[in-house]
Coordinates of C-alpha atoms in Angstrom, one line a residue:
Chain A
M213 CA -29.8 39.2 3.4
S214 CA -29.6 35.4 3.8
V215 CA -26.9 34.1 6.1
I216 CA -27.7 30.6 5.8
I217 CA -29.3 28.9 2.4
A218 CA -30.1 25.6 2.7
K219 CA -31.3 23.9 -0.1
G220 CA -32.7 19.8 -0.3
I221 CA -30.8 18.6 3.0
S222 CA -31.2 14.9 3.5
K223 CA -29.4 13.0 6.1
T224 CA -29.5 9.5 6.2
Y225 CA -27.9 7.1 9.0
D226 CA -26.8 3.8 8.3
P227 CA -25.0 2.6 12.1
D228 CA -26.3 -1.1 11.9
G229 CA -26.7 -1.6 8.3
M230 CA -30.5 -0.4 8.8
P231 CA -30.8 2.9 7.3
V232 CA -32.2 6.0 9.3
L233 CA -33.5 8.9 7.2
A234 CA -32.9 11.8 9.7
L235 CA -33.6 14.7 7.4
Q236 CA -35.6 14.7 4.5
R237 CA -35.3 17.4 1.9
I238 CA -35.3 20.3 4.3
D239 CA -35.3 23.7 2.4
L240 CA -33.9 26.9 4.8
E241 CA -33.5 30.4 4.3
I242 CA -31.9 32.0 7.8
R243 CA -31.8 35.9 7.3
E244 CA -29.4 38.2 9.4
G245 CA -30.6 39.1 12.9
E246 CA -33.2 36.6 12.9
F247 CA -34.1 34.8 16.6
T248 CA -35.2 31.1 15.3
A249 CA -35.8 28.6 17.2
I250 CA -36.3 25.1 15.7
V251 CA -38.8 22.7 17.6
G252 CA -39.8 19.4 17.5
P253 CA -40.0 16.4 19.5
S254 CA -37.1 14.1 20.4
G255 CA -35.6 12.4 17.1
S256 CA -37.0 14.9 14.8
G257 CA -33.7 15.6 13.2
K258 CA -33.4 19.4 15.0
S259 CA -29.5 18.6 16.4
T260 CA -29.0 16.9 13.1
L261 CA -29.9 20.1 11.3
L262 CA -28.0 22.4 14.0
N263 CA -25.1 20.3 13.0
I264 CA -25.3 20.6 9.4
I265 CA -25.6 24.0 9.2
G266 CA -22.8 24.4 11.8
G267 CA -20.3 22.4 9.4
L268 CA -20.1 19.7 12.1
D269 CA -21.6 17.0 9.8
K270 CA -22.4 16.7 6.2
P271 CA -25.7 15.9 4.6
S272 CA -26.2 13.1 2.2
E273 CA -27.9 15.1 -0.1
G274 CA -28.4 18.7 -0.8
M275 CA -26.5 21.8 -0.1
V276 CA -25.8 24.5 2.5
E277 CA -24.3 28.0 2.0
V278 CA -23.0 30.2 4.8
G279 CA -22.4 33.7 4.7
G280 CA -21.7 32.9 0.6
H281 CA -19.6 29.8 1.5
M282 CA -20.9 26.5 0.1
I283 CA -19.7 24.8 3.4
T284 CA -20.9 21.2 2.1
E285 CA -18.1 21.2 -0.4
L286 CA -15.3 22.0 2.0
S287 CA -13.2 19.4 3.6
D288 CA -12.7 18.7 7.4
N289 CA -9.5 20.8 8.1
E290 CA -11.6 23.6 5.8
L291 CA -14.7 23.1 7.8
I292 CA -12.7 23.7 11.0
D293 CA -11.0 27.0 9.9
F294 CA -14.5 28.4 8.7
R295 CA -16.2 27.1 11.9
K296 CA -13.3 29.2 13.8
E297 CA -14.0 32.3 11.7
H298 CA -18.0 32.3 11.2
I299 CA -19.7 30.2 13.3
G300 CA -20.3 30.5 17.2
F301 CA -21.5 27.7 19.0
V302 CA -23.5 27.0 22.5
F303 CA -24.0 24.0 23.6
Q304 CA -26.2 22.3 26.4
A305 CA -23.3 21.1 28.4
Y306 CA -21.5 24.8 28.6
N307 CA -18.3 22.7 27.1
L308 CA -16.1 25.1 28.4
I309 CA -12.3 24.4 28.7
P310 CA -12.1 23.5 32.1
V311 CA -8.5 24.3 32.7
L312 CA -9.0 28.0 31.8
T313 CA -10.5 31.0 33.3
A314 CA -13.7 32.5 32.1
R315 CA -11.4 35.3 30.4
E316 CA -8.8 32.8 29.0
N317 CA -12.1 30.9 27.6
V318 CA -13.5 33.7 25.8
E319 CA -9.9 34.9 24.1
F320 CA -9.1 31.3 23.3
V321 CA -11.1 31.5 20.2
M322 CA -9.7 34.8 19.1
L323 CA -6.4 33.4 19.7
L324 CA -6.5 30.8 17.4
Q325 CA -7.9 33.3 14.4
Q326 CA -4.7 35.0 15.6
R327 CA -6.0 38.3 16.7
P328 CA -4.0 40.9 18.2
K329 CA -3.3 41.0 21.9
A330 CA -4.6 44.2 22.6
E331 CA -7.9 43.6 20.4
R332 CA -8.4 40.1 22.3
E333 CA -8.2 41.8 25.5
A334 CA -10.4 44.4 24.9
R335 CA -13.3 42.4 23.3
T336 CA -12.9 39.8 26.2
K337 CA -13.5 42.4 28.6
E338 CA -16.2 43.7 26.6
L339 CA -17.9 40.5 25.9
L340 CA -17.9 39.2 29.8
H341 CA -19.3 43.2 30.8
A342 CA -22.3 42.3 28.1
V343 CA -23.2 39.1 29.8
G344 CA -22.6 40.1 33.1
L345 CA -19.7 38.6 34.4
D346 CA -17.5 41.3 34.8
D347 CA -16.5 40.1 38.3
K348 CA -16.0 36.5 37.5
M349 CA -13.3 36.8 34.9
D350 CA -10.3 34.8 36.7
K351 CA -12.8 32.3 37.9
R352 CA -12.4 28.7 36.2
P353 CA -15.6 27.0 35.0
G354 CA -16.0 24.9 38.3
E355 CA -16.3 27.7 40.3
L356 CA -19.2 29.3 38.0
S357 CA -22.6 28.2 38.3
G358 CA -24.4 26.4 35.3
G359 CA -26.0 29.9 34.2
Q360 CA -22.8 31.8 34.6
Q361 CA -20.8 29.0 32.7
Q362 CA -23.6 29.7 29.9
R363 CA -22.9 33.0 29.5
V364 CA -19.5 32.5 29.6
A365 CA -20.0 30.0 26.6
V366 CA -22.2 33.0 24.7
A367 CA -19.7 35.5 25.2
R368 CA -17.0 32.8 23.9
A369 CA -19.3 31.7 21.0
L370 CA -19.7 36.0 20.0
A371 CA -16.1 36.3 20.2
P372 CA -14.7 35.5 16.9
K373 CA -17.7 37.8 15.5
P374 CA -19.3 35.1 13.7
A375 CA -22.3 35.4 11.0
F376 CA -24.3 33.5 13.6
I377 CA -24.4 31.1 16.8
L378 CA -25.9 28.1 16.8
A379 CA -27.1 27.4 20.3
D380 CA -28.2 23.7 20.9
E381 CA -30.4 23.4 23.8
P382 CA -28.6 26.2 25.8
T383 CA -31.1 26.3 28.5
A384 CA -31.6 22.6 29.3
N385 CA -29.8 22.6 32.2
L386 CA -30.6 26.0 33.4
D387 CA -33.3 27.1 36.3
T388 CA -35.7 29.6 35.4
K389 CA -33.8 32.4 36.7
S390 CA -31.0 31.9 34.8
T391 CA -32.7 30.5 31.6
E392 CA -34.3 34.1 31.6
N393 CA -31.5 35.8 32.5
L394 CA -29.8 34.3 29.4
L395 CA -32.6 34.9 26.9
D396 CA -32.5 38.5 27.8
I397 CA -28.6 38.7 27.2
M398 CA -28.9 37.0 23.7
A399 CA -32.5 38.7 22.7
E400 CA -30.6 42.1 23.7
L401 CA -27.5 41.1 21.8
N402 CA -30.1 40.1 19.0
R403 CA -31.7 43.3 19.0
E404 CA -28.8 45.7 19.9
E405 CA -26.0 44.2 17.6
K406 CA -28.1 42.2 15.1
I407 CA -26.5 39.2 15.8
T408 CA -28.4 35.9 14.5
F409 CA -29.3 33.5 17.0
I410 CA -30.5 30.0 16.1
F411 CA -31.8 27.5 18.9
S412 CA -32.8 24.0 19.0
T413 CA -34.8 23.8 21.8
H414 CA -37.5 21.6 23.6
D415 CA -38.1 24.6 25.9
Q416 CA -40.9 26.7 26.3
R417 CA -39.6 29.7 27.5
V418 CA -37.0 29.8 24.8
I419 CA -39.8 29.2 22.0
N420 CA -41.9 32.3 23.8
R421 CA -38.9 34.5 23.0
A422 CA -38.3 33.6 19.7
R423 CA -39.0 35.5 16.5
R424 CA -39.2 32.8 14.1
V425 CA -40.0 29.1 15.2
I426 CA -39.2 26.0 13.0
T427 CA -40.9 22.8 14.0
L428 CA -39.2 19.5 12.7
V429 CA -41.2 16.2 12.7
D430 CA -39.8 13.2 11.3
G431 CA -36.9 15.1 9.6
A432 CA -39.6 17.2 8.0
V433 CA -40.3 21.0 8.2
A434 CA -43.6 20.6 9.5
S435 CA -43.8 24.6 10.0
D436 CA -42.4 27.6 9.8
E437 CA -44.1 30.3 11.6
K438 CA -42.7 34.2 12.0
R439 CA -43.7 36.4 14.6
D440 CA -43.4 40.1 14.8
Chain B
M170 CA -2.1 29.0 24.8
I171 CA -1.3 25.8 23.7
P172 CA 1.3 25.1 26.0
L173 CA -0.7 26.6 28.9
I174 CA -3.5 24.5 28.5
A175 CA -1.2 21.6 27.8
W176 CA 0.4 22.3 31.2
R177 CA -3.0 22.7 33.2
N178 CA -4.2 19.7 31.6
I179 CA -1.5 17.4 33.0
W180 CA -2.5 18.7 36.8
R181 CA -6.8 18.3 36.2
S182 CA -5.7 14.2 37.4
R183 CA -2.7 15.5 39.7
T184 CA -2.2 11.8 41.3
R185 CA -2.2 9.9 37.8
S186 CA 0.2 12.6 36.5
L187 CA 2.6 11.9 39.6
V188 CA 2.5 8.5 39.2
V189 CA 4.0 9.0 35.5
I190 CA 6.5 11.7 36.6
G191 CA 7.4 9.4 39.5
A192 CA 7.7 6.1 37.0
I193 CA 9.6 7.9 34.5
A194 CA 12.3 9.8 37.1
I195 CA 12.8 6.3 38.4
G196 CA 12.9 4.9 35.0
V197 CA 16.0 7.5 34.3
W198 CA 17.5 7.1 37.9
A199 CA 17.8 3.6 37.3
A200 CA 19.2 3.7 34.0
L201 CA 21.9 5.9 35.2
F202 CA 22.2 3.9 38.4
M203 CA 23.2 0.7 36.2
T204 CA 25.0 2.9 33.8
G205 CA 27.2 4.1 36.6
F206 CA 27.5 0.6 38.1
A207 CA 28.2 -1.0 34.4
T208 CA 30.8 2.1 33.8
G209 CA 32.5 1.7 37.2
M210 CA 33.2 -1.9 36.7
A211 CA 34.2 -1.5 33.1
R212 CA 36.6 1.5 34.3
G213 CA 37.6 -0.4 37.6
Y214 CA 38.6 -3.4 35.2
V215 CA 40.6 -1.2 32.9
R216 CA 42.4 0.6 35.4
S217 CA 43.3 -2.5 37.2
A218 CA 44.3 -4.2 34.4
V219 CA 46.7 -1.0 33.3
D220 CA 47.7 -0.5 37.0
N221 CA 48.7 -4.2 37.9
I222 CA 49.7 -5.5 34.3
V223 CA 49.7 -3.8 31.3
S224 CA 50.6 -0.1 31.9
H225 CA 49.9 2.8 29.8
L226 CA 52.2 1.6 26.9
Q227 CA 55.1 -1.1 26.2
M228 CA 58.1 -0.9 24.1
H229 CA 59.6 -4.1 22.8
H230 CA 61.6 -5.3 20.2
P231 CA 59.6 -5.9 17.3
Q232 CA 59.9 -9.6 17.3
F233 CA 59.7 -10.1 20.9
K234 CA 56.2 -10.7 21.4
E235 CA 55.9 -13.5 18.4
D236 CA 57.2 -16.1 20.9
Y237 CA 58.2 -14.1 23.5
D238 CA 61.8 -14.8 23.0
A239 CA 64.3 -13.0 25.4
R240 CA 66.6 -13.0 23.0
F241 CA 64.9 -10.1 21.0
M242 CA 65.7 -7.6 23.8
V243 CA 65.7 -3.6 23.5
D244 CA 68.5 -2.0 22.1
T245 CA 70.1 0.5 24.6
P246 CA 67.8 0.5 26.9
G247 CA 69.2 2.7 29.1
A248 CA 69.4 5.7 26.8
V249 CA 65.9 4.7 25.4
A250 CA 64.5 4.8 29.3
D251 CA 66.7 8.2 30.3
R252 CA 64.8 9.7 27.0
L253 CA 61.3 8.4 28.2
R254 CA 61.5 10.1 31.2
E255 CA 62.6 13.4 30.1
M256 CA 59.3 13.6 28.4
P257 CA 56.5 15.6 29.9
S258 CA 53.5 13.4 29.1
I259 CA 55.4 10.5 30.6
K260 CA 54.8 9.8 34.2
A261 CA 56.6 6.7 35.2
V262 CA 59.1 4.1 33.4
S263 CA 59.9 0.7 34.2
A264 CA 62.5 -1.2 32.2
R265 CA 62.0 -4.6 32.6
A266 CA 63.2 -8.1 31.7
V267 CA 60.7 -10.7 30.5
V268 CA 61.0 -14.4 29.8
N269 CA 58.7 -17.7 29.8
G270 CA 59.7 -20.5 32.3
M271 CA 58.8 -22.8 34.4
A272 CA 58.3 -22.7 38.4
S273 CA 58.9 -25.8 40.5
T274 CA 58.9 -27.1 43.7
P275 CA 59.3 -30.2 45.4
K276 CA 55.1 -30.4 45.1
G277 CA 54.4 -29.1 41.7
A278 CA 55.7 -26.9 38.8
R279 CA 53.9 -24.4 36.6
G280 CA 54.5 -22.6 33.4
V281 CA 54.6 -18.5 34.5
Q282 CA 55.9 -15.9 33.2
I283 CA 58.8 -14.3 35.4
K284 CA 59.3 -10.7 35.1
G285 CA 62.6 -9.2 36.5
I286 CA 61.8 -5.5 37.4
N287 CA 63.9 -2.9 39.2
P288 CA 61.9 -2.3 42.4
D289 CA 61.8 1.1 42.8
E290 CA 60.9 1.6 39.1
E291 CA 58.5 -0.6 39.0
A292 CA 56.5 0.8 41.9
G293 CA 56.3 4.0 39.8
V294 CA 54.2 1.9 36.9
T295 CA 52.5 -0.6 38.6
T296 CA 50.7 -1.3 42.2
L297 CA 52.4 -4.5 42.9
R298 CA 53.9 -3.0 45.8
E299 CA 50.6 -2.2 47.3
K300 CA 48.8 -5.5 46.8
I301 CA 51.4 -7.3 48.9
V302 CA 49.4 -9.4 51.3
E303 CA 52.0 -11.3 53.1
G304 CA 55.8 -10.7 53.4
S305 CA 57.3 -7.8 52.0
Y306 CA 58.1 -5.9 48.6
F307 CA 61.8 -6.5 47.3
L308 CA 64.2 -5.5 50.1
P309 CA 67.9 -3.9 49.1
D310 CA 70.7 -6.0 49.5
R311 CA 68.9 -9.3 49.4
R312 CA 69.9 -11.8 46.4
N313 CA 67.2 -14.0 44.5
E314 CA 64.2 -13.3 46.1
V315 CA 60.9 -13.8 44.4
L316 CA 57.3 -12.3 45.0
I317 CA 54.6 -14.7 43.9
S318 CA 50.6 -14.7 44.1
V319 CA 48.1 -16.1 46.2
A320 CA 47.2 -18.3 43.6
M321 CA 50.4 -19.2 42.5
A322 CA 51.1 -20.1 46.3
D323 CA 48.2 -22.5 46.5
K324 CA 49.0 -24.1 42.9
L325 CA 52.5 -24.7 44.3
H326 CA 51.9 -25.2 47.8
I327 CA 54.8 -23.3 49.0
K328 CA 54.2 -20.2 51.7
M329 CA 56.4 -17.1 52.6
R330 CA 60.5 -18.4 52.7
S331 CA 59.9 -21.2 50.6
K332 CA 62.3 -21.9 48.0
L333 CA 61.4 -22.3 44.2
V334 CA 63.4 -23.4 41.2
L335 CA 62.7 -20.9 37.8
T336 CA 64.0 -22.8 34.5
F337 CA 63.9 -20.9 31.4
Q338 CA 66.0 -20.3 28.2
E339 CA 69.2 -18.0 28.3
T340 CA 69.4 -15.5 25.5
S341 CA 71.9 -17.8 23.9
G342 CA 69.3 -20.7 23.9
E343 CA 70.7 -22.8 26.7
L344 CA 68.6 -23.9 29.6
T345 CA 69.5 -22.4 32.8
T346 CA 67.6 -22.9 36.5
G347 CA 67.9 -20.5 39.5
A348 CA 66.7 -21.0 42.9
F349 CA 64.7 -18.4 44.2
R350 CA 62.9 -17.5 48.1
V351 CA 59.5 -16.4 48.7
A352 CA 59.8 -12.9 50.0
G353 CA 56.6 -11.5 49.1
I354 CA 53.2 -13.0 48.5
F355 CA 50.7 -10.3 46.3
D356 CA 47.3 -10.5 45.6
S357 CA 46.3 -8.2 42.5
G358 CA 42.7 -9.3 42.4
N359 CA 43.0 -10.8 38.7
K360 CA 43.6 -14.6 39.4
P361 CA 44.4 -15.1 35.5
F362 CA 47.7 -12.9 35.8
D363 CA 48.0 -13.9 39.2
E364 CA 48.2 -18.0 38.3
T365 CA 50.8 -16.9 35.6
H366 CA 53.2 -14.4 36.6
I367 CA 55.9 -13.9 39.4
F368 CA 58.1 -11.3 39.9
V369 CA 62.2 -11.1 40.4
D370 CA 65.0 -8.8 41.0
H371 CA 66.3 -7.4 37.7
S372 CA 69.6 -7.9 38.4
D373 CA 69.3 -11.4 39.7
M374 CA 67.6 -12.6 36.4
A375 CA 69.5 -10.7 34.2
A376 CA 72.4 -12.5 35.4
L377 CA 70.7 -15.9 34.6
L378 CA 69.3 -14.5 31.3
A379 CA 72.4 -13.3 29.5
P380 CA 75.4 -14.4 31.8
G381 CA 78.3 -12.2 30.7
S382 CA 76.2 -9.5 29.4
P383 CA 76.2 -6.0 30.9
T384 CA 72.9 -6.1 33.7
E385 CA 71.5 -3.1 32.4
D386 CA 71.4 -4.1 28.9
V387 CA 69.1 -7.2 29.8
I388 CA 65.6 -5.5 28.9
Q389 CA 62.6 -7.1 27.0
E390 CA 60.1 -4.6 28.0
I391 CA 60.1 -1.0 28.8
A392 CA 56.4 -0.4 30.7
I393 CA 55.3 3.2 30.5
M394 CA 52.7 5.3 32.6
L395 CA 51.2 8.5 31.3
H396 CA 49.8 11.6 33.0
A397 CA 46.7 11.4 31.1
P398 CA 45.7 8.2 29.8
K399 CA 43.7 9.7 26.7
T400 CA 46.8 10.9 25.2
A401 CA 48.3 6.9 24.9
A402 CA 47.8 6.6 21.4
T403 CA 49.4 10.4 20.2
V404 CA 52.4 9.3 22.6
S405 CA 52.7 6.3 21.3
D406 CA 52.9 7.4 18.0
T407 CA 55.6 9.9 18.9
L408 CA 57.4 7.0 20.3
Q409 CA 57.1 4.6 17.3
S410 CA 58.8 7.5 15.4
L411 CA 61.6 8.5 18.0
F412 CA 62.5 4.7 18.1
P413 CA 61.8 3.2 14.8
G414 CA 64.0 0.0 15.8
L415 CA 61.3 -0.5 18.8
L416 CA 57.3 -1.5 18.6
S417 CA 55.4 0.9 21.0
E418 CA 52.0 -0.4 21.9
T419 CA 49.0 1.2 23.9
Y420 CA 47.2 -0.8 26.3
H421 CA 43.8 -1.1 24.0
Q422 CA 46.5 -2.6 21.5
I423 CA 48.3 -5.2 24.2
S424 CA 44.8 -6.0 25.7
P425 CA 42.0 -5.4 22.6
D426 CA 39.3 -6.2 25.7
L427 CA 40.1 -3.1 27.7
E428 CA 39.3 -1.3 24.5
M429 CA 36.1 -3.5 24.1
Y430 CA 35.4 -3.0 27.7
E431 CA 35.9 1.0 27.1
S432 CA 34.0 1.2 24.1
Q433 CA 30.9 -1.0 25.4
I434 CA 30.4 1.8 28.3
N435 CA 28.6 4.0 26.0
T436 CA 26.4 0.7 24.6
V437 CA 25.5 -0.3 27.1
S438 CA 24.8 3.2 28.5
Y439 CA 22.2 3.0 25.3
I440 CA 21.2 -0.3 26.4
Y441 CA 19.8 0.4 29.9
L442 CA 18.2 3.5 28.8
G443 CA 16.6 1.8 25.7
I444 CA 15.1 -0.9 27.7
I445 CA 13.8 1.1 30.7
M446 CA 12.5 3.6 28.3
L447 CA 10.5 1.2 26.0
A448 CA 9.0 0.2 29.2
L449 CA 8.1 3.4 29.7
V450 CA 6.4 4.0 26.3
F451 CA 3.7 2.0 27.4
G452 CA 3.1 3.7 30.8
I453 CA 2.9 7.1 29.1
V454 CA 0.7 5.9 26.5
N455 CA -1.8 4.5 28.8
T456 CA -1.8 8.0 30.9
M457 CA -2.4 10.0 27.5
L458 CA -4.9 7.4 26.0
M459 CA -7.1 7.6 29.1
A460 CA -6.4 11.9 29.3
V461 CA -7.9 11.5 25.6
L462 CA -10.5 9.1 26.1
E463 CA -11.8 11.1 29.5
R464 CA -11.8 14.4 27.4
Y465 CA -13.1 13.3 24.1
R466 CA -16.0 15.7 24.6
E467 CA -13.8 18.5 25.3
I468 CA -11.4 18.0 22.3
G469 CA -14.6 17.6 20.1
M470 CA -15.7 21.1 21.1
L471 CA -12.2 22.6 20.7
M472 CA -12.7 21.0 17.5
A473 CA -16.0 22.5 16.8
I474 CA -14.9 25.9 17.6
G475 CA -12.3 26.1 15.6
M476 CA -9.3 24.5 16.9
N477 CA -7.3 22.6 13.9
K478 CA -5.5 19.2 14.0
I479 CA -2.4 20.3 14.1
K480 CA -3.3 22.3 17.3
V481 CA -4.9 19.7 18.8
F482 CA -2.4 17.4 17.9
S483 CA 0.3 19.4 19.6
M484 CA -1.7 20.3 22.7
I485 CA -1.7 16.1 23.5
V486 CA 2.2 16.1 22.3
F487 CA 3.2 18.8 24.6
E488 CA 1.0 17.3 27.4
A489 CA 3.6 14.4 27.3
L490 CA 6.8 16.4 26.7
M491 CA 5.4 18.4 29.9
L492 CA 5.6 15.2 31.8
G493 CA 9.0 14.4 30.4
L494 CA 10.3 18.0 31.1
I495 CA 9.5 17.5 35.0
A496 CA 10.5 13.7 35.4
A497 CA 13.7 13.9 33.7
P498 CA 15.3 16.7 35.7
L499 CA 14.2 14.6 38.7
G500 CA 15.5 10.8 37.7
M501 CA 18.7 13.0 36.5
G502 CA 19.1 14.4 39.8
L503 CA 18.8 11.1 41.9
G504 CA 21.0 9.9 39.7
W505 CA 23.4 12.8 40.3
V506 CA 22.9 12.2 43.7
S507 CA 23.6 8.7 43.6
M508 CA 26.6 8.8 41.7
L509 CA 28.4 11.3 44.3
Y510 CA 27.6 8.6 47.2
L511 CA 28.4 5.9 45.3
G512 CA 31.4 7.1 43.3
R513 CA 32.8 7.9 46.6
K514 CA 31.7 4.9 49.1
G515 CA 31.2 2.3 46.2
I516 CA 29.7 -0.9 46.7
N517 CA 31.5 -3.7 48.2
L518 CA 30.8 -7.0 46.2
S519 CA 33.5 -8.9 48.2
A520 CA 30.9 -11.7 48.6
Y521 CA 31.3 -12.1 45.1
S522 CA 35.0 -11.9 45.2
E523 CA 36.1 -15.5 43.6
S524 CA 33.9 -14.7 40.7
L525 CA 35.2 -11.3 40.5
R526 CA 38.8 -12.3 40.6
L527 CA 38.4 -14.9 38.2
Y528 CA 37.5 -11.8 35.8
G529 CA 40.2 -9.2 37.5
L530 CA 37.4 -7.5 38.5
E531 CA 37.7 -5.1 41.6
Q532 CA 35.9 -6.0 44.6
I533 CA 34.2 -2.5 45.7
I534 CA 32.8 -0.9 42.2
Y535 CA 33.0 2.9 42.5
F536 CA 30.2 4.2 40.5
E537 CA 31.4 6.4 37.4
L538 CA 29.0 8.2 34.9
P539 CA 30.2 9.9 31.9
P540 CA 29.1 13.7 32.3
E541 CA 27.4 13.2 28.6
T542 CA 25.1 10.4 30.0
Y543 CA 23.2 12.7 31.9
W544 CA 22.2 14.3 28.4
Q545 CA 21.5 11.6 26.8
A546 CA 19.0 10.5 29.3
G547 CA 17.1 13.5 28.8
I548 CA 17.2 13.2 25.3
F549 CA 16.0 9.5 25.9
V550 CA 12.9 10.5 28.0
M551 CA 12.1 13.5 25.6
F552 CA 12.3 11.2 22.6
T553 CA 10.0 8.6 24.7
A554 CA 7.7 11.2 25.4
L555 CA 6.9 12.2 21.9
L556 CA 7.1 8.8 20.7
A557 CA 4.6 7.8 23.5
S558 CA 2.3 10.8 22.7
L559 CA 1.8 10.0 18.9
Y560 CA -0.8 7.2 18.9
P561 CA -3.1 9.3 22.2
A562 CA -2.5 12.3 19.8
W563 CA -3.9 10.8 16.8
K564 CA -6.7 9.1 18.6
A565 CA -7.3 12.7 19.2
I566 CA -7.5 14.0 15.9
S567 CA -9.3 11.4 14.6
L568 CA -12.3 11.7 16.5
R569 CA -15.3 13.3 14.9
P570 CA -16.4 16.5 16.8
V571 CA -20.4 16.2 16.0
E572 CA -19.9 12.6 17.8
A573 CA -17.4 13.6 20.5
I574 CA -19.4 16.7 21.5
R575 CA -22.5 14.2 21.6
K576 CA -21.0 12.0 24.3
I577 CA -21.8 11.9 27.4

């Protein structure tokens, strides 16, 4: 079953009256349970593509359907609600809420979803346990290492039970050990829970673990390799 | 959780938040201080005018005040005064003879209002006895004594025991004169009043004003002090219906400037609060704007993961309101302590006594603050914080998550 269907996506930026084509007529289909890496050199359009399928940005042309919803037709406010319910984000710089503890960071999205307290607490414990941070639940981001922060970010991304997780360069700031640890966790969640992961990355260690690698060059799909 | 995040956010930059809290608290204190000063000054002025000059109520013949013509006397003043003294709301009554005339000495002459008073009755209504700075109040069995002010003594170039000739019209219309000797010199603190008023014993004046008439019937004015000044209008209405042949007036009606002073107290408070809060708006806007711009990426992330614009907006507004919520009680507490101290000790402005005298203001200003000013200040602060948070909050929700997240 397809989680994401993108057809004819183009994106043109026009910051100084000089149009720049970031994406050119990209067709893409991501199926449930995929562990996909979008790779390519800097400026190839990886982040732009991720932002568009994540509902953070809109294409200049084309349509994106996520879990049966045509997100390219949603307003900004509808997109915020859509992201809250259907998409989990993991950012390169972790982007946790610095004034909240790990537990509160994970619980926060569920609070926005107005889930019952008991459910929030149970799922928060479960997710922090899954990422191996049972003993760090009450620590604030500033008290955690980069790897630990990124694991909290993964737990937070999983909290709303999203259709898929978009991870933009999730390992860029991590050392090898933390990277391997994070990839193990994500691979296990993908394998056991059938959670769909889509990465944009330069990191060969991530690319090696991906089961599908989409390479972008100059805003177009240069190759789409599926590994079994 | 939004209030929790807002609360923790304001302590992320502790120094900055404390500076803003301090500024708001001092602003509130300053507004309360200035209002307390202005109120103390205004009420002091009103109190001084009531105690020294007008009393709470006055009753006259309806035509007396048209031209201060002594012919228009109070009918059966003894019975009226006795009836007034029976009323529980009335504290003291003084019946006076009043006439406009001329005070002359070999060195000068001045137009004055002469009040013939019963010394004991008058002591219950005005503070004249306490205001004597030289000589004495009227002594029993002394005839034709006069009390004049320091200012009058200067103008007429006379001193204690000097002789003074008073000239005025009898009730029959004939001119009459009487020689009086200065028994005491007073200083009411109100220069315009002091320069125009002198006091003599009622029996001495009545004999000159209406020769042949029973002394006790020569009354042009009945001054009344109440237990509760706030009841002045009600008591005046009652008196008006009890004595339809007389005109009863409150101190507000007698001296409209007193009413203006009293009514301005609230206005002054609002003006001070308004000006100070207006200045604080800019400080709060600056702080909140810095807080938003510093957290540009974080706010973008919050919107990316599903925090809608209303919640982001509320978070910023909450932060400003919480700053106000901490600062307002601090400022109010400081204000309360200041009022407690300065309400008892006052501020001595005797260095400016000449100017104060000119306007009838007291030299020691005892701070007074209407209790409602405290919560008004609180509401002003919260309103200011709300107002100041709107632009930063609008800035926050105007950002595009995709651009905010990319920012380093």
